[in-house]
Amino acid sequence: MTDRYAVIGNPISHSKSPQIHQMFAAQTGQDISYEKIEAPLDGFAATIQRLRDEGYKGCSVTVPFKFEAFKLATELSTFAQIAEAVNTLKLNFRGNTILGDNTDGHGLVKDIRFNLGIKLNQKRVLLIGAGGAASGVALPIMHQGAVLTIINRNAEKASNLATHAGNFIDKLPIEANVQSYAPSGCSFDYISNQKFDVVINATSAGLTDSELPLPPTIFSPNALAYDMMYGRETPFMKFAHEHGAQVADGLGMLVEQAAEAFYLWRGVRPDTAPVIAALRLT
Ligand code: NDP
């Protein structure tokens, strides 16, 4: 029997998740269906209940429902607890529970470490933003042994995220020979005289083509500038390119976080490289 899955958001028409999961399913021989569902802004919980009643096995959750999904889940992975946001639900897990996970951090780290071939251990990493996406990736970045600085337009949110992530350092098994450092959270002013090996844009500034107030001297030689957005060149990517950084968009992260969700649901790890390559062509 075909197992049913879906991605839930509002709006949702832009989502590439059905394409990604259908490619994973074809590649691994898994008998699943995966569709887009636009839930009403006040109807996320009711939509999840309907899916549970109809026997869906799981769903991906996107803007603006990741925080509601966190509240709805009856069991949470460590990464979801840290992020206080959920992007993957496993429905009717062990009979009647809803398992919530956050695979964004895994997706970002895997893309940087394996697809782009850049180790984060001992690297100075700047994370720009303190919203849902930044919350999901802060600790996984530290877990790689990076020295993390978080800045945000609203500096208090950056500071809160840094403190919150720092509180979780001991809750994850740290890899051998990898050290984690407490991050610092601050405003854009703080970085005026600093250089970073990896600069990650986790803001939604690119959606409105807004520029970030970054100093042009921010990139170390051979720095990576990573924008979580994908599908077009953002002002951040253009700025980074003009100032000598290697630039990457968030398409790899999108596919890698989906692969982790697929593994949670199906127990099989798909090969992400051909899926990323296929999406680059569309
Ligand atoms: P949120 O709405 O939760 O957070 C938005 C963040 O962007 C906040 O930190 C906000 O700052 C900041 N921001 C917005 N506009 C500006 C601006 N003009 N200048 C400076 N900062 C700004 O969004 P998410 O965290 O969920 O998503 C952020 C981005 O990450 C989106 O572009 C999303 O598409 C992308 N993303 C990509 C994924 C992938 O798999 N590739 C996965 C998840 C997200 P403030 O707090 O001051 O308002």
mmCIF file of C-alpha atoms and ligand atoms in Angstrom:
data_model
loop_
_atom_site.group_PDB
_atom_site.id
_atom_site.type_symbol
_atom_site.label_atom_id
_atom_site.label_comp_id
_atom_site.label_asym_id
_atom_site.label_seq_id
_atom_site.Cartn_x
_atom_site.Cartn_y
_atom_site.Cartn_z
ATOM 1 C CA MET A 1 0.000 0.000 0.000
ATOM 2 C CA THR A 2 1.240 3.497 -0.821
ATOM 3 C CA ASP A 3 2.202 5.518 2.282
ATOM 4 C CA ARG A 4 1.116 9.155 2.148
ATOM 5 C CA TYR A 5 3.224 12.206 3.030
ATOM 6 C CA ALA A 6 2.832 15.952 2.453
ATOM 7 C CA VAL A 7 4.414 19.353 2.935
ATOM 8 C CA ILE A 8 2.271 21.894 4.772
ATOM 9 C CA GLY A 9 2.744 25.661 4.565
ATOM 10 C CA ASN A 10 1.049 28.911 3.592
ATOM 11 C CA PRO A 11 1.820 29.790 0.849
ATOM 12 C CA ILE A 12 3.022 26.469 -0.519
ATOM 13 C CA SER A 13 2.824 26.642 -4.321
ATOM 14 C CA HIS A 14 6.577 27.412 -4.612
ATOM 15 C CA SER A 15 7.661 24.300 -2.687
ATOM 16 C CA LYS A 16 10.118 21.912 -4.328
ATOM 17 C CA SER A 17 9.593 19.263 -1.624
ATOM 18 C CA PRO A 18 7.236 17.027 -3.674
ATOM 19 C CA GLN A 19 9.781 16.878 -6.520
ATOM 20 C CA ILE A 20 12.576 16.068 -4.071
ATOM 21 C CA HIS A 21 10.719 13.318 -2.216
ATOM 22 C CA GLN A 22 9.390 11.785 -5.414
ATOM 23 C CA MET A 23 12.983 11.576 -6.714
ATOM 24 C CA PHE A 24 14.114 10.017 -3.408
ATOM 25 C CA ALA A 25 11.261 7.474 -3.598
ATOM 26 C CA ALA A 26 12.016 6.508 -7.207
ATOM 27 C CA GLN A 27 15.708 6.120 -6.418
ATOM 28 C CA THR A 28 15.182 3.939 -3.309
ATOM 29 C CA GLY A 29 12.121 1.986 -4.502
ATOM 30 C CA GLN A 30 9.901 3.309 -1.696
ATOM 31 C CA ASP A 31 6.149 3.236 -2.367
ATOM 32 C CA ILE A 32 5.071 6.704 -1.209
ATOM 33 C CA SER A 33 3.010 9.666 -2.369
ATOM 34 C CA TYR A 34 3.927 13.233 -1.407
ATOM 35 C CA GLU A 35 1.772 16.283 -2.003
ATOM 36 C CA LYS A 36 1.577 20.015 -1.178
ATOM 37 C CA ILE A 37 -1.100 21.155 1.271
ATOM 38 C CA GLU A 38 -1.846 24.812 1.959
ATOM 39 C CA ALA A 39 -3.276 24.974 5.488
ATOM 40 C CA PRO A 40 -5.330 28.040 6.496
ATOM 41 C CA LEU A 41 -3.268 30.366 8.704
ATOM 42 C CA ASP A 42 -5.476 29.449 11.681
ATOM 43 C CA GLY A 43 -5.895 25.825 10.649
ATOM 44 C CA PHE A 44 -2.569 24.029 11.090
ATOM 45 C CA ALA A 45 -3.632 21.806 14.018
ATOM 46 C CA ALA A 46 -6.891 20.870 12.281
ATOM 47 C CA THR A 47 -4.995 19.976 9.109
ATOM 48 C CA ILE A 48 -2.613 17.710 11.030
ATOM 49 C CA GLN A 49 -5.569 16.023 12.738
ATOM 50 C CA ARG A 50 -7.178 15.381 9.357
ATOM 51 C CA LEU A 51 -3.954 13.877 8.009
ATOM 52 C CA ARG A 52 -3.648 11.628 11.052
ATOM 53 C CA ASP A 53 -7.254 10.490 10.661
ATOM 54 C CA GLU A 54 -6.634 9.727 6.995
ATOM 55 C CA GLY A 55 -3.556 7.658 7.841
ATOM 56 C CA TYR A 56 -0.765 9.922 6.534
ATOM 57 C CA LYS A 57 2.615 8.775 7.848
ATOM 58 C CA GLY A 58 4.328 12.135 8.097
ATOM 59 C CA CYS A 59 4.737 15.654 6.811
ATOM 60 C CA SER A 60 7.243 18.398 6.220
ATOM 61 C CA VAL A 61 6.363 21.751 7.780
ATOM 62 C CA THR A 62 7.336 25.129 6.375
ATOM 63 C CA VAL A 63 6.646 28.830 6.927
ATOM 64 C CA PRO A 64 4.737 29.926 8.998
ATOM 65 C CA PHE A 65 3.918 26.712 10.868
ATOM 66 C CA LYS A 66 7.272 25.498 12.263
ATOM 67 C CA PHE A 67 6.612 26.922 15.725
ATOM 68 C CA GLU A 68 3.068 25.534 15.861
ATOM 69 C CA ALA A 69 4.411 22.138 14.806
ATOM 70 C CA PHE A 70 6.861 22.328 17.709
ATOM 71 C CA LYS A 71 3.961 22.857 20.116
ATOM 72 C CA LEU A 72 1.839 20.127 18.535
ATOM 73 C CA ALA A 73 4.473 17.377 18.641
ATOM 74 C CA THR A 74 4.161 14.999 21.587
ATOM 75 C CA GLU A 75 7.801 13.859 21.318
ATOM 76 C CA LEU A 76 10.727 16.003 20.195
ATOM 77 C CA SER A 77 14.207 15.224 18.908
ATOM 78 C CA THR A 78 17.097 17.062 20.573
ATOM 79 C CA PHE A 79 17.540 19.285 17.516
ATOM 80 C CA ALA A 80 13.842 20.245 17.616
ATOM 81 C CA GLN A 81 14.109 21.061 21.323
ATOM 82 C CA ILE A 82 17.076 23.307 20.627
ATOM 83 C CA ALA A 83 15.454 25.035 17.672
ATOM 84 C CA GLU A 84 12.035 25.261 19.369
ATOM 85 C CA ALA A 85 10.793 24.741 15.818
ATOM 86 C CA VAL A 86 9.866 21.603 13.873
ATOM 87 C CA ASN A 87 10.169 21.035 10.120
ATOM 88 C CA THR A 88 9.411 17.288 10.074
ATOM 89 C CA LEU A 89 6.572 15.386 11.729
ATOM 90 C CA LYS A 90 6.238 11.625 11.946
ATOM 91 C CA LEU A 91 2.533 10.992 12.498
ATOM 92 C CA ASN A 92 1.016 8.231 14.619
ATOM 93 C CA PHE A 93 4.529 7.339 15.730
ATOM 94 C CA ARG A 94 4.421 4.284 18.027
ATOM 95 C CA GLY A 95 0.636 4.164 17.675
ATOM 96 C CA ASN A 96 -0.569 7.569 18.789
ATOM 97 C CA THR A 97 2.259 10.043 19.240
ATOM 98 C CA ILE A 98 3.534 12.788 16.927
ATOM 99 C CA LEU A 99 7.312 12.929 16.670
ATOM 100 C CA GLY A 100 8.754 16.358 15.824
ATOM 101 C CA ASP A 101 12.247 16.810 14.405
ATOM 102 C CA ASN A 102 14.223 19.697 12.954
ATOM 103 C CA THR A 103 16.471 18.591 10.083
ATOM 104 C CA ASP A 104 17.565 22.082 8.901
ATOM 105 C CA GLY A 105 20.826 22.025 10.867
ATOM 106 C CA HIS A 106 21.726 18.581 9.611
ATOM 107 C CA GLY A 107 20.948 19.726 6.059
ATOM 108 C CA LEU A 108 23.136 22.829 6.277
ATOM 109 C CA VAL A 109 26.081 21.081 7.908
ATOM 110 C CA LYS A 110 25.956 18.184 5.450
ATOM 111 C CA ASP A 111 25.849 20.531 2.471
ATOM 112 C CA ILE A 112 28.824 22.568 3.698
ATOM 113 C CA ARG A 113 30.878 19.649 4.943
ATOM 114 C CA PHE A 114 30.281 17.028 2.265
ATOM 115 C CA ASN A 115 28.894 18.739 -0.844
ATOM 116 C CA LEU A 116 31.105 21.832 -0.619
ATOM 117 C CA GLY A 117 33.968 19.987 1.112
ATOM 118 C CA ILE A 118 34.508 22.561 3.878
ATOM 119 C CA LYS A 119 35.127 21.382 7.436
ATOM 120 C CA LEU A 120 33.768 23.694 10.121
ATOM 121 C CA ASN A 121 36.065 22.491 12.890
ATOM 122 C CA GLN A 122 37.958 25.485 14.363
ATOM 123 C CA LYS A 123 36.480 27.799 11.705
ATOM 124 C CA ARG A 124 35.191 31.237 12.609
ATOM 125 C CA VAL A 125 31.554 31.149 11.520
ATOM 126 C CA LEU A 126 29.238 34.151 11.364
ATOM 127 C CA LEU A 127 25.507 33.333 11.417
ATOM 128 C CA ILE A 128 23.350 36.277 10.322
ATOM 129 C CA GLY A 129 19.745 36.074 11.531
ATOM 130 C CA ALA A 130 17.926 34.810 14.600
ATOM 131 C CA GLY A 131 14.648 33.516 13.161
ATOM 132 C CA GLY A 132 13.453 29.938 12.698
ATOM 133 C CA ALA A 133 16.174 28.929 10.245
ATOM 134 C CA ALA A 134 19.025 30.352 12.363
ATOM 135 C CA SER A 135 17.598 28.656 15.472
ATOM 136 C CA GLY A 136 17.667 25.316 13.678
ATOM 137 C CA VAL A 137 21.295 25.535 12.606
ATOM 138 C CA ALA A 138 23.099 27.267 15.507
ATOM 139 C CA LEU A 139 23.900 24.226 17.609
ATOM 140 C CA PRO A 140 24.630 21.831 14.730
ATOM 141 C CA ILE A 141 27.252 24.387 13.532
ATOM 142 C CA MET A 142 28.802 24.545 17.000
ATOM 143 C CA HIS A 143 28.659 20.768 17.153
ATOM 144 C CA GLN A 144 31.097 20.695 14.227
ATOM 145 C CA GLY A 145 33.622 22.512 16.409
ATOM 146 C CA ALA A 146 33.112 25.958 14.878
ATOM 147 C CA VAL A 147 33.565 29.216 16.772
ATOM 148 C CA LEU A 148 30.147 30.748 16.236
ATOM 149 C CA THR A 149 29.099 34.400 16.263
ATOM 150 C CA ILE A 150 25.426 35.247 15.775
ATOM 151 C CA ILE A 151 24.256 38.702 14.693
ATOM 152 C CA ASN A 152 20.785 39.940 13.909
ATOM 153 C CA ARG A 153 19.002 43.183 13.024
ATOM 154 C CA ASN A 154 17.237 42.791 16.378
ATOM 155 C CA ALA A 155 20.346 42.229 18.519
ATOM 156 C CA GLU A 156 18.394 40.981 21.532
ATOM 157 C CA LYS A 157 17.122 38.013 19.513
ATOM 158 C CA ALA A 158 20.707 37.149 18.508
ATOM 159 C CA SER A 159 21.785 37.291 22.116
ATOM 160 C CA ASN A 160 18.882 35.110 23.246
ATOM 161 C CA LEU A 161 19.611 32.538 20.544
ATOM 162 C CA ALA A 162 23.296 32.445 21.495
ATOM 163 C CA THR A 163 22.458 31.886 25.150
ATOM 164 C CA HIS A 164 19.838 29.266 24.347
ATOM 165 C CA ALA A 165 22.140 27.315 21.993
ATOM 166 C CA GLY A 166 24.991 27.561 24.484
ATOM 167 C CA ASN A 167 22.794 25.918 27.124
ATOM 168 C CA PHE A 168 22.460 22.839 24.908
ATOM 169 C CA ILE A 169 26.143 22.242 24.138
ATOM 170 C CA ASP A 170 26.422 19.343 26.557
ATOM 171 C CA LYS A 171 23.207 17.689 25.401
ATOM 172 C CA LEU A 172 24.663 16.396 22.126
ATOM 173 C CA PRO A 173 27.485 13.909 21.735
ATOM 174 C CA ILE A 174 30.445 15.974 20.554
ATOM 175 C CA GLU A 175 32.555 14.231 17.940
ATOM 176 C CA ALA A 176 36.017 13.052 18.998
ATOM 177 C CA ASN A 177 38.726 15.710 18.737
ATOM 178 C CA VAL A 178 36.148 18.394 18.179
ATOM 179 C CA GLN A 179 35.711 21.200 20.605
ATOM 180 C CA SER A 180 32.684 23.472 20.811
ATOM 181 C CA TYR A 181 32.760 27.017 21.962
ATOM 182 C CA ALA A 182 30.112 29.176 23.509
ATOM 183 C CA PRO A 183 28.780 31.489 20.802
ATOM 184 C CA SER A 184 28.431 35.222 21.089
ATOM 185 C CA GLY A 185 25.296 37.010 19.978
ATOM 186 C CA CYS A 186 25.288 40.650 19.012
ATOM 187 C CA SER A 187 24.312 43.339 16.524
ATOM 188 C CA PHE A 188 25.837 44.205 13.153
ATOM 189 C CA ASP A 189 28.120 46.873 14.752
ATOM 190 C CA TYR A 190 30.069 44.198 16.614
ATOM 191 C CA ILE A 191 31.607 42.661 13.504
ATOM 192 C CA SER A 192 33.027 45.834 11.939
ATOM 193 C CA ASN A 193 36.663 44.800 12.561
ATOM 194 C CA GLN A 194 36.322 41.031 12.321
ATOM 195 C CA LYS A 195 36.946 38.420 9.652
ATOM 196 C CA PHE A 196 35.160 35.092 9.249
ATOM 197 C CA ASP A 197 35.932 31.855 7.398
ATOM 198 C CA VAL A 198 32.250 31.074 6.818
ATOM 199 C CA VAL A 199 29.441 33.637 6.669
ATOM 200 C CA ILE A 200 25.909 32.211 6.628
ATOM 201 C CA ASN A 201 22.941 34.354 5.699
ATOM 202 C CA ALA A 202 19.934 32.939 7.568
ATOM 203 C CA THR A 203 17.841 36.096 7.143
ATOM 204 C CA SER A 204 14.943 36.526 4.765
ATOM 205 C CA ALA A 205 16.448 39.841 3.525
ATOM 206 C CA GLY A 206 16.996 38.260 0.101
ATOM 207 C CA LEU A 207 13.243 37.856 -0.362
ATOM 208 C CA THR A 208 12.921 41.651 -0.643
ATOM 209 C CA ASP A 209 16.313 42.167 -2.316
ATOM 210 C CA SER A 210 17.466 44.041 0.803
ATOM 211 C CA GLU A 211 21.165 44.515 1.405
ATOM 212 C CA LEU A 212 22.715 43.581 4.754
ATOM 213 C CA PRO A 213 24.928 46.200 6.444
ATOM 214 C CA LEU A 214 28.106 44.083 6.280
ATOM 215 C CA PRO A 215 31.623 45.538 6.055
ATOM 216 C CA PRO A 216 33.438 44.494 2.847
ATOM 217 C CA THR A 217 36.417 43.333 4.933
ATOM 218 C CA ILE A 218 34.404 40.620 6.654
ATOM 219 C CA PHE A 219 35.625 37.683 4.544
ATOM 220 C CA SER A 220 38.863 35.841 5.370
ATOM 221 C CA PRO A 221 40.888 34.633 2.364
ATOM 222 C CA ASN A 222 39.050 31.615 0.811
ATOM 223 C CA ALA A 223 35.938 32.350 2.893
ATOM 224 C CA LEU A 224 32.613 30.680 2.128
ATOM 225 C CA ALA A 225 29.521 32.890 1.886
ATOM 226 C CA TYR A 226 26.417 30.699 2.224
ATOM 227 C CA ASP A 227 22.913 32.040 1.621
ATOM 228 C CA MET A 228 20.093 29.778 2.766
ATOM 229 C CA MET A 229 17.941 31.205 -0.021
ATOM 230 C CA TYR A 230 18.020 29.525 -3.401
ATOM 231 C CA GLY A 231 16.659 30.103 -6.864
ATOM 232 C CA ARG A 232 18.240 33.509 -7.483
ATOM 233 C CA GLU A 233 21.264 35.632 -6.651
ATOM 234 C CA THR A 234 20.568 37.695 -3.522
ATOM 235 C CA PRO A 235 22.298 41.007 -2.707
ATOM 236 C CA PHE A 236 24.296 39.070 -0.065
ATOM 237 C CA MET A 237 25.589 36.615 -2.668
ATOM 238 C CA LYS A 238 26.481 39.456 -5.037
ATOM 239 C CA PHE A 239 28.271 41.338 -2.242
ATOM 240 C CA ALA A 240 30.214 38.224 -1.203
ATOM 241 C CA HIS A 241 31.197 37.453 -4.776
ATOM 242 C CA GLU A 242 32.423 41.022 -5.290
ATOM 243 C CA HIS A 243 34.583 40.757 -2.169
ATOM 244 C CA GLY A 244 36.321 37.519 -3.025
ATOM 245 C CA ALA A 245 34.307 34.859 -1.184
ATOM 246 C CA GLN A 246 33.238 31.482 -2.548
ATOM 247 C CA VAL A 247 29.440 31.696 -2.803
ATOM 248 C CA ALA A 248 26.833 28.945 -2.281
ATOM 249 C CA ASP A 249 23.034 29.044 -2.169
ATOM 250 C CA GLY A 250 20.687 26.958 0.009
ATOM 251 C CA LEU A 251 19.546 24.397 -2.567
ATOM 252 C CA GLY A 252 21.914 21.749 -1.206
ATOM 253 C CA MET A 253 20.633 22.406 2.312
ATOM 254 C CA LEU A 254 17.048 22.044 1.100
ATOM 255 C CA VAL A 255 17.759 18.626 -0.404
ATOM 256 C CA GLU A 256 19.899 17.446 2.532
ATOM 257 C CA GLN A 257 17.283 18.401 5.143
ATOM 258 C CA ALA A 258 14.682 16.560 3.059
ATOM 259 C CA ALA A 259 16.946 13.492 2.884
ATOM 260 C CA GLU A 260 17.151 13.455 6.673
ATOM 261 C CA ALA A 261 13.339 13.634 6.908
ATOM 262 C CA PHE A 262 13.073 10.799 4.356
ATOM 263 C CA TYR A 263 15.432 8.733 6.508
ATOM 264 C CA LEU A 264 13.353 9.456 9.620
ATOM 265 C CA TRP A 265 10.198 8.299 7.836
ATOM 266 C CA ARG A 266 11.505 5.409 5.725
ATOM 267 C CA GLY A 267 14.777 4.277 7.353
ATOM 268 C CA VAL A 268 16.581 4.610 3.995
ATOM 269 C CA ARG A 269 19.156 7.257 3.031
ATOM 270 C CA PRO A 270 18.728 8.541 -0.531
ATOM 271 C CA ASP A 271 21.636 9.724 -2.673
ATOM 272 C CA THR A 272 21.293 13.508 -2.674
ATOM 273 C CA ALA A 273 23.816 14.406 -5.410
ATOM 274 C CA PRO A 274 21.643 13.483 -8.429
ATOM 275 C CA VAL A 275 18.634 15.221 -6.856
ATOM 276 C CA ILE A 276 20.563 18.461 -6.311
ATOM 277 C CA ALA A 277 21.885 18.238 -9.870
ATOM 278 C CA ALA A 278 18.387 17.653 -11.293
ATOM 279 C CA LEU A 279 16.933 20.623 -9.381
ATOM 280 C CA ARG A 280 19.723 22.894 -10.628
ATOM 281 C CA LEU A 281 18.479 22.221 -14.151
ATOM 282 C CA THR A 282 14.837 23.220 -13.443
HETATM 283 P P1 NDP B 1 12.065 34.090 9.955
HETATM 284 O O1 NDP B 1 10.954 34.945 9.500
HETATM 285 O O2 NDP B 1 11.871 33.179 11.122
HETATM 286 O O3 NDP B 1 13.342 35.016 10.336
HETATM 287 C C1 NDP B 1 13.727 36.058 9.465
HETATM 288 C C2 NDP B 1 15.105 36.595 9.882
HETATM 289 O O4 NDP B 1 15.551 37.493 8.858
HETATM 290 C C3 NDP B 1 15.121 37.378 11.187
HETATM 291 O O5 NDP B 1 16.363 37.166 11.825
HETATM 292 C C4 NDP B 1 14.995 38.835 10.700
HETATM 293 O O6 NDP B 1 15.550 39.784 11.581
HETATM 294 C C5 NDP B 1 15.848 38.761 9.449
HETATM 295 N N1 NDP B 1 15.550 39.798 8.456
HETATM 296 C C6 NDP B 1 14.450 39.886 7.670
HETATM 297 N N2 NDP B 1 14.557 40.935 6.834
HETATM 298 C C7 NDP B 1 15.756 41.529 7.095
HETATM 299 C C8 NDP B 1 16.449 42.650 6.557
HETATM 300 N N3 NDP B 1 15.908 43.382 5.587
HETATM 301 N N4 NDP B 1 17.658 42.947 7.063
HETATM 302 C C9 NDP B 1 18.221 42.202 8.049
HETATM 303 N N5 NDP B 1 17.610 41.125 8.592
HETATM 304 C C10 NDP B 1 16.401 40.794 8.128
HETATM 305 O O7 NDP B 1 12.536 33.283 8.653
HETATM 306 P P2 NDP B 1 13.311 31.885 8.616
HETATM 307 O O8 NDP B 1 14.371 31.940 9.645
HETATM 308 O O9 NDP B 1 12.352 30.780 8.627
HETATM 309 O O10 NDP B 1 13.948 31.899 7.130
HETATM 310 C C11 NDP B 1 15.064 32.716 6.810
HETATM 311 C C12 NDP B 1 15.553 32.386 5.399
HETATM 312 O O11 NDP B 1 16.088 31.061 5.345
HETATM 313 C C13 NDP B 1 14.451 32.458 4.332
HETATM 314 O O12 NDP B 1 14.986 33.089 3.205
HETATM 315 C C14 NDP B 1 14.162 30.991 4.035
HETATM 316 O O13 NDP B 1 13.721 30.820 2.701
HETATM 317 C C15 NDP B 1 15.533 30.368 4.238
HETATM 318 N N6 NDP B 1 15.475 28.929 4.590
HETATM 319 C C16 NDP B 1 16.087 28.033 3.752
HETATM 320 C C17 NDP B 1 16.092 26.693 4.041
HETATM 321 C C18 NDP B 1 16.781 25.742 3.115
HETATM 322 O O14 NDP B 1 16.589 24.516 3.269
HETATM 323 N N7 NDP B 1 17.588 26.210 2.183
HETATM 324 C C19 NDP B 1 15.430 26.159 5.246
HETATM 325 C C20 NDP B 1 14.828 27.191 6.079
HETATM 326 C C21 NDP B 1 14.846 28.515 5.733
HETATM 327 P P3 NDP B 1 14.654 40.430 12.795
HETATM 328 O O15 NDP B 1 14.649 39.384 13.865
HETATM 329 O O16 NDP B 1 15.424 41.644 13.179
HETATM 330 O O17 NDP B 1 13.309 40.708 12.229
#
